[in-house]
PDB file of C-alpha atoms in Angstrom:
ATOM      1  CA  UNK A  18     130.460  80.876-219.286  1.00 47.00           C
ATOM      2  CA  UNK A  19     132.454  77.863-220.341  1.00 54.00           C
ATOM      3  CA  UNK A  20     136.176  77.711-219.684  1.00 67.00           C
ATOM      4  CA  UNK A  21     136.640  75.098-222.397  1.00 74.00           C
ATOM      5  CA  UNK A  22     139.301  76.018-224.923  1.00 84.00           C
ATOM      6  CA  UNK A  23     138.020  75.851-228.494  1.00 87.00           C
ATOM      7  CA  UNK A  24     140.058  75.344-231.642  1.00 92.00           C
ATOM      8  CA  UNK A  25     138.751  76.230-235.102  1.00 93.00           C
ATOM      9  CA  UNK A  26     140.691  75.166-238.178  1.00 93.00           C
ATOM     10  CA  UNK A  27     140.370  77.116-241.422  1.00 94.00           C
ATOM     11  CA  UNK A  28     138.979  74.011-243.148  1.00 93.00           C
ATOM     12  CA  UNK A  29     136.204  73.798-240.497  1.00 90.00           C
ATOM     13  CA  UNK A  30     134.571  76.919-241.953  1.00 90.00           C
ATOM     14  CA  UNK A  31     133.240  77.107-245.524  1.00 89.00           C
ATOM     15  CA  UNK A  32     134.470  80.011-247.643  1.00 90.00           C
ATOM     16  CA  UNK A  33     132.203  82.961-248.283  1.00 87.00           C
ATOM     17  CA  UNK A  34     132.756  84.679-251.621  1.00 88.00           C
ATOM     18  CA  UNK A  35     129.890  87.186-251.577  1.00 86.00           C
ATOM     19  CA  UNK A  36     132.135  90.243-251.279  1.00 90.00           C
ATOM     20  CA  UNK A  37     135.132  88.810-253.145  1.00 93.00           C
ATOM     21  CA  UNK A  38     137.957  86.459-252.338  1.00 95.00           C
ATOM     22  CA  UNK A  39     137.764  83.599-249.870  1.00 95.00           C
ATOM     23  CA  UNK A  40     136.532  84.961-246.515  1.00 94.00           C
ATOM     24  CA  UNK A  41     136.328  82.607-243.539  1.00 95.00           C
ATOM     25  CA  UNK A  42     135.020  83.855-240.195  1.00 94.00           C
ATOM     26  CA  UNK A  43     136.811  81.543-237.764  1.00 95.00           C
ATOM     27  CA  UNK A  44     136.276  82.882-234.246  1.00 95.00           C
ATOM     28  CA  UNK A  45     132.883  84.491-233.707  1.00 93.00           C
ATOM     29  CA  UNK A  46     129.738  84.364-231.593  1.00 92.00           C
ATOM     30  CA  UNK A  47     128.486  81.594-233.881  1.00 88.00           C
ATOM     31  CA  UNK A  48     131.629  79.418-233.874  1.00 90.00           C
ATOM     32  CA  UNK A  49     133.027  79.836-230.344  1.00 92.00           C
ATOM     33  CA  UNK A  50     130.601  82.044-228.434  1.00 91.00           C
ATOM     34  CA  UNK A  51     132.795  85.161-228.717  1.00 92.00           C
ATOM     35  CA  UNK A  52     131.285  88.257-227.080  1.00 93.00           C
ATOM     36  CA  UNK A  53     133.574  91.142-228.087  1.00 94.00           C
ATOM     37  CA  UNK A  54     134.290  90.697-231.790  1.00 96.00           C
ATOM     38  CA  UNK A  55     135.147  88.229-234.517  1.00 96.00           C
ATOM     39  CA  UNK A  56     138.245  87.112-236.413  1.00 97.00           C
ATOM     40  CA  UNK A  57     138.896  85.420-239.714  1.00 96.00           C
ATOM     41  CA  UNK A  58     141.045  84.978-242.776  1.00 97.00           C
ATOM     42  CA  UNK A  59     140.929  86.364-246.293  1.00 97.00           C
ATOM     43  CA  UNK A  60     142.603  84.924-249.382  1.00 98.00           C
ATOM     44  CA  UNK A  61     142.625  86.971-252.584  1.00 98.00           C
ATOM     45  CA  UNK A  62     143.911  85.557-255.868  1.00 98.00           C
ATOM     46  CA  UNK A  63     145.868  87.952-258.122  1.00 98.00           C
ATOM     47  CA  UNK A  64     143.518  90.727-259.268  1.00 96.00           C
ATOM     48  CA  UNK A  65     140.707  89.709-256.893  1.00 96.00           C
ATOM     49  CA  UNK A  66     139.201  92.267-254.562  1.00 97.00           C
ATOM     50  CA  UNK A  67     136.873  92.661-251.603  1.00 96.00           C
ATOM     51  CA  UNK A  68     134.002  94.998-252.523  1.00 95.00           C
ATOM     52  CA  UNK A  69     133.728  98.357-250.806  1.00 96.00           C
ATOM     53  CA  UNK A  70     131.803  98.251-247.535  1.00 96.00           C
ATOM     54  CA  UNK A  71     131.809  99.700-244.026  1.00 97.00           C
ATOM     55  CA  UNK A  72     131.081  98.618-240.465  1.00 97.00           C
ATOM     56  CA  UNK A  73     128.780 100.983-238.519  1.00 97.00           C
ATOM     57  CA  UNK A  74     129.737  99.559-235.102  1.00 97.00           C
ATOM     58  CA  UNK A  75     133.198  98.011-235.457  1.00 97.00           C
ATOM     59  CA  UNK A  76     136.804  98.847-236.106  1.00 98.00           C
ATOM     60  CA  UNK A  77     138.548  96.401-238.428  1.00 98.00           C
ATOM     61  CA  UNK A  78     142.141  95.324-237.954  1.00 98.00           C
ATOM     62  CA  UNK A  79     143.907  93.775-240.959  1.00 98.00           C
ATOM     63  CA  UNK A  80     147.276  91.993-240.922  1.00 98.00           C
ATOM     64  CA  UNK A  81     148.781  90.883-244.235  1.00 98.00           C
ATOM     65  CA  UNK A  82     150.513  87.509-243.981  1.00 98.00           C
ATOM     66  CA  UNK A  83     151.563  87.056-247.626  1.00 98.00           C
ATOM     67  CA  UNK A  84     151.193  88.741-251.012  1.00 98.00           C
ATOM     68  CA  UNK A  85     150.641  92.403-251.841  1.00 98.00           C
ATOM     69  CA  UNK A  86     147.409  94.366-251.466  1.00 98.00           C
ATOM     70  CA  UNK A  87     146.104  97.875-251.846  1.00 98.00           C
ATOM     71  CA  UNK A  88     143.752  98.710-248.974  1.00 98.00           C
ATOM     72  CA  UNK A  89     141.685 101.818-249.653  1.00 98.00           C
ATOM     73  CA  UNK A  90     140.266 103.380-246.483  1.00 98.00           C
ATOM     74  CA  UNK A  91     138.138 106.406-247.270  1.00 98.00           C
ATOM     75  CA  UNK A  92     140.234 108.535-249.645  1.00 97.00           C
ATOM     76  CA  UNK A  93     143.575 106.963-248.668  1.00 98.00           C
ATOM     77  CA  UNK A  94     145.153 103.895-250.279  1.00 98.00           C
ATOM     78  CA  UNK A  95     147.699 101.942-248.265  1.00 98.00           C
ATOM     79  CA  UNK A  96     149.990  99.453-250.028  1.00 98.00           C
ATOM     80  CA  UNK A  97     150.471  96.525-247.655  1.00 98.00           C
ATOM     81  CA  UNK A  98     153.303  94.007-247.779  1.00 98.00           C
ATOM     82  CA  UNK A  99     153.698  90.872-245.647  1.00 98.00           C
ATOM     83  CA  UNK A 100     153.980  91.877-242.002  1.00 98.00           C
ATOM     84  CA  UNK A 101     152.071  95.154-242.460  1.00 98.00           C
ATOM     85  CA  UNK A 102     148.904  95.894-240.502  1.00 98.00           C
ATOM     86  CA  UNK A 103     146.234  98.579-240.772  1.00 98.00           C
ATOM     87  CA  UNK A 104     143.148  99.697-238.873  1.00 98.00           C
ATOM     88  CA  UNK A 105     139.878 100.713-240.518  1.00 98.00           C
ATOM     89  CA  UNK A 106     137.937 103.133-238.276  1.00 98.00           C
ATOM     90  CA  UNK A 107     134.261 102.624-237.462  1.00 98.00           C
ATOM     91  CA  UNK A 108     131.971 103.746-240.278  1.00 98.00           C
ATOM     92  CA  UNK A 109     134.688 104.319-242.915  1.00 98.00           C
ATOM     93  CA  UNK A 110     134.288 102.761-246.360  1.00 98.00           C
ATOM     94  CA  UNK A 111     137.084 100.405-247.365  1.00 98.00           C
ATOM     95  CA  UNK A 112     138.089  98.023-250.153  1.00 97.00           C
ATOM     96  CA  UNK A 113     141.033  95.656-250.677  1.00 98.00           C
ATOM     97  CA  UNK A 114     142.661  94.526-253.962  1.00 98.00           C
ATOM     98  CA  UNK A 115     145.401  91.948-254.547  1.00 98.00           C
ATOM     99  CA  UNK A 116     147.957  93.919-256.553  1.00 98.00           C
ATOM    100  CA  UNK A 117     150.557  91.162-256.723  1.00 98.00           C
ATOM    101  CA  UNK A 118     151.092  88.063-258.812  1.00 98.00           C
ATOM    102  CA  UNK A 119     150.525  85.492-256.055  1.00 98.00           C
ATOM    103  CA  UNK A 120     147.647  84.832-253.630  1.00 98.00           C
ATOM    104  CA  UNK A 121     147.420  87.384-250.812  1.00 98.00           C
ATOM    105  CA  UNK A 122     146.530  86.100-247.348  1.00 98.00           C
ATOM    106  CA  UNK A 123     145.349  88.306-244.512  1.00 98.00           C
ATOM    107  CA  UNK A 124     143.960  87.930-241.016  1.00 98.00           C
ATOM    108  CA  UNK A 125     141.255  90.329-239.833  1.00 98.00           C
ATOM    109  CA  UNK A 126     139.509  91.125-236.558  1.00 98.00           C
ATOM    110  CA  UNK A 127     136.469  93.310-235.959  1.00 97.00           C
ATOM    111  CA  UNK A 128     135.217  94.669-232.665  1.00 97.00           C
ATOM    112  CA  UNK A 129     133.085  95.565-230.906  1.00 97.00           C
ATOM    113  CA  UNK A 130     130.196  93.510-232.228  1.00 95.00           C
ATOM    114  CA  UNK A 131     127.138  95.179-233.749  1.00 94.00           C
ATOM    115  CA  UNK A 132     123.921  94.922-231.691  1.00 92.00           C
ATOM    116  CA  UNK A 133     122.679  92.305-234.197  1.00 89.00           C
ATOM    117  CA  UNK A 134     124.696  90.469-236.895  1.00 86.00           C
ATOM    118  CA  UNK A 135     122.719  91.916-239.819  1.00 86.00           C
ATOM    119  CA  UNK A 136     123.631  95.466-238.682  1.00 91.00           C
ATOM    120  CA  UNK A 137     127.381  94.880-238.671  1.00 92.00           C
ATOM    121  CA  UNK A 138     128.172  95.231-242.362  1.00 90.00           C
ATOM    122  CA  UNK A 139     126.947  97.644-245.049  1.00 92.00           C
ATOM    123  CA  UNK A 140     127.848  96.919-248.683  1.00 91.00           C
ATOM    124  CA  UNK A 141     128.375  99.909-250.953  1.00 93.00           C
ATOM    125  CA  UNK A 142     129.227  97.817-254.041  1.00 91.00           C
ATOM    126  CA  UNK A 143     128.607  94.206-255.091  1.00 86.00           C
ATOM    127  CA  UNK A 144     130.453  91.607-257.110  1.00 84.00           C
ATOM    128  CA  UNK A 145     128.640  91.052-260.397  1.00 82.00           C
ATOM    129  CA  UNK A 146     126.165  88.209-259.869  1.00 71.00           C
ATOM    130  CA  UNK A 147     126.819  87.879-256.121  1.00 66.00           C
ATOM    131  CA  UNK A 148     124.193  90.303-254.808  1.00 64.00           C
ATOM    132  CA  UNK A 149     122.028  87.453-253.486  1.00 68.00           C
ATOM    133  CA  UNK A 150     124.804  85.341-251.953  1.00 68.00           C
ATOM    134  CA  UNK A 151     124.518  84.926-248.166  1.00 65.00           C
ATOM    135  CA  UNK A 152     126.709  87.018-245.881  1.00 66.00           C
ATOM    136  CA  UNK A 153     129.342  85.337-243.693  1.00 63.00           C
ATOM    137  CA  UNK A 154     127.730  84.030-240.502  1.00 61.00           C
ATOM    138  CA  UNK A 155     129.195  85.700-237.414  1.00 70.00           C
ATOM    139  CA  UNK A 156     126.314  85.872-234.963  1.00 59.00           C
ATOM    140  CA  UNK A 157     123.394  83.847-233.785  1.00 53.00           C
ATOM    141  CA  UNK A 158     123.556  80.544-231.985  1.00 50.00           C
ATOM    142  CA  UNK A 159     127.040  79.090-231.531  1.00 51.00           C
ATOM    143  CA  UNK A 160     127.838  75.907-233.403  1.00 48.00           C
ATOM    144  CA  UNK A 161     127.114  72.672-231.537  1.00 46.00           C
ATOM    145  CA  UNK A 162     129.769  71.770-229.011  1.00 46.00           C
ATOM    146  CA  UNK A 163     131.374  75.228-228.856  1.00 43.00           C
ATOM    147  CA  UNK A 164     131.748  77.540-225.891  1.00 37.00           C
ATOM    148  CA  UNK A 165     128.726  79.691-225.075  1.00 31.00           C
TER     149      UNK A 165
END
């Protein structure tokens, strides 16, 4: 295990738009050799949404930094304002929509990790035309020069 501190800047990671918005997985097994979960950012333009999905192995923690969103978790919709946080339990369907007039920015963390990256996320709806887009890369070999 390396004790080297690793910094990842949001511009170091390309956006993934497969599920809606601009999703960037910043700290993960792939980027820094994380072993317990992964963390990233989400930017949603006004009216944009993240398609409904669930995580069979992980809880998801969401913290809204700016903007306004409606986060639907199961049958409950939470209206988040800057500074609000919410937890999505393991295995519960959820979806997020920017309900405001400015970009919404959130930070998310998921843990624990799924046994394999492809098992960590189950889509229950798709953006039109994005069904074949690649999923965000969270697992596999860490990027060159990162902690392992």
